[in-house]
Short mmCIF file of C-alpha atoms in Angstrom, two decimals:
data_model
loop_
_atom_site.label_atom_id
_atom_site.label_comp_id
_atom_site.label_asym_id
_atom_site.label_seq_id
_atom_site.Cartn_x
_atom_site.Cartn_y
_atom_site.Cartn_z
CA UNK L 8 -39.83 -13.57 -46.57
CA UNK L 9 -40.91 -17.00 -45.29
CA UNK L 10 -37.54 -17.84 -43.80
CA UNK L 11 -35.70 -17.85 -40.49
CA UNK L 12 -32.25 -16.29 -40.26
CA UNK L 13 -30.39 -18.42 -37.73
CA UNK L 14 -27.31 -16.24 -37.36
CA UNK L 15 -23.83 -17.63 -37.65
CA UNK L 16 -22.88 -20.76 -35.73
CA UNK L 17 -25.97 -20.66 -33.53
CA UNK L 18 -26.91 -24.34 -33.82
CA UNK L 19 -30.58 -23.38 -34.22
CA UNK L 20 -31.14 -24.79 -37.72
CA UNK L 21 -32.68 -28.06 -36.55
CA UNK L 22 -34.56 -26.58 -33.58
CA UNK L 23 -36.44 -23.54 -34.94
CA UNK L 24 -39.54 -23.66 -37.12
CA UNK L 25 -42.59 -21.55 -37.86
CA UNK L 26 -45.61 -22.56 -35.76
CA UNK L 27 -47.87 -22.29 -38.81
CA UNK L 28 -46.68 -23.82 -42.07
CA UNK L 29 -47.48 -20.59 -43.97
CA UNK L 30 -46.40 -17.49 -42.01
CA UNK L 31 -47.98 -15.22 -44.62
CA UNK L 32 -51.35 -16.11 -43.05
CA UNK L 33 -50.68 -13.53 -40.30
CA UNK L 34 -48.88 -15.77 -37.80
CA UNK L 35 -45.10 -15.62 -38.02
CA UNK L 36 -44.60 -17.20 -34.59
CA UNK L 37 -41.65 -19.55 -34.23
CA UNK L 38 -41.08 -22.49 -31.92
CA UNK L 39 -37.66 -23.08 -30.39
CA UNK L 40 -37.26 -26.73 -29.43
CA UNK L 41 -34.86 -28.20 -26.87
CA UNK L 42 -33.81 -24.81 -25.46
CA UNK L 43 -30.26 -24.52 -24.17
CA UNK L 44 -28.41 -21.91 -22.13
CA UNK L 45 -26.56 -20.90 -25.29
CA UNK L 46 -29.91 -19.84 -26.80
CA UNK L 47 -29.94 -16.82 -24.48
CA UNK L 48 -29.97 -13.67 -26.56
CA UNK L 49 -32.03 -11.12 -28.44
CA UNK L 50 -34.41 -12.48 -31.04
CA UNK L 51 -35.94 -10.29 -33.71
CA UNK L 52 -39.21 -10.74 -35.55
CA UNK L 53 -39.33 -8.86 -38.82
CA UNK L 54 -42.61 -8.89 -40.73
CA UNK L 55 -42.99 -7.33 -44.14
CA UNK L 56 -46.30 -6.76 -45.91
CA UNK L 57 -46.67 -3.22 -47.27
CA UNK L 58 -44.24 -1.87 -44.68
CA UNK L 59 -41.71 -3.51 -42.38
CA UNK L 60 -42.44 -4.04 -38.68
CA UNK L 61 -39.69 -5.17 -36.33
CA UNK L 62 -39.98 -6.38 -32.74
CA UNK L 63 -37.20 -7.68 -30.51
CA UNK L 64 -37.56 -10.13 -27.65
CA UNK L 65 -34.84 -10.86 -25.10
CA UNK L 66 -34.75 -14.54 -24.14
CA UNK L 67 -32.87 -15.73 -21.07
CA UNK L 68 -32.49 -19.49 -20.65
CA UNK L 69 -31.46 -20.49 -17.16
CA UNK L 70 -29.82 -23.73 -16.12
CA UNK L 71 -32.10 -26.30 -14.56
CA UNK L 72 -31.35 -26.43 -10.84
CA UNK L 73 -29.80 -29.53 -9.35
CA UNK L 74 -32.05 -31.68 -7.18
CA UNK L 75 -32.20 -30.11 -3.71
CA UNK L 76 -30.52 -31.62 -0.69
CA UNK L 77 -32.89 -31.37 2.28
CA UNK L 78 -32.55 -32.10 5.99
CA UNK L 79 -34.08 -31.06 9.27
CA UNK L 80 -32.61 -29.61 12.41
CA UNK L 81 -34.22 -30.13 15.77
CA UNK L 82 -35.89 -32.98 17.57
CA UNK L 83 -38.92 -34.58 15.91
CA UNK L 84 -41.15 -34.50 18.95
CA UNK L 85 -44.80 -33.47 18.88
CA UNK L 86 -45.12 -29.85 19.96
CA UNK L 87 -41.46 -29.00 19.37
CA UNK L 88 -40.07 -26.85 16.57
CA UNK L 89 -37.93 -28.12 13.72
CA UNK L 90 -36.10 -26.29 10.98
CA UNK L 91 -36.37 -27.74 7.48
CA UNK L 92 -33.42 -26.81 5.27
CA UNK L 93 -33.01 -27.29 1.56
CA UNK L 94 -30.08 -26.35 -0.65
CA UNK L 95 -29.62 -26.51 -4.38
CA UNK L 96 -26.75 -25.38 -6.58
#
């Protein structure tokens, strides 16, 4: 039907658009800009020509990790062993 149903209160109106300007030309792909954790959910593509075809995709948006904190344990001497540790929330 040449439109995107954004759902209620999703905040997607300004961030979702068809990849091709005319989805009736066999490409109904959409682009989701500036993804956010709240965009996690089930998305449905519904294409209607002579019949209706429906496909669902589950999208999981994960939070970007914090920069890691890294340090070493052991003596920095040639031939010795050191342990490199990194931690990120």
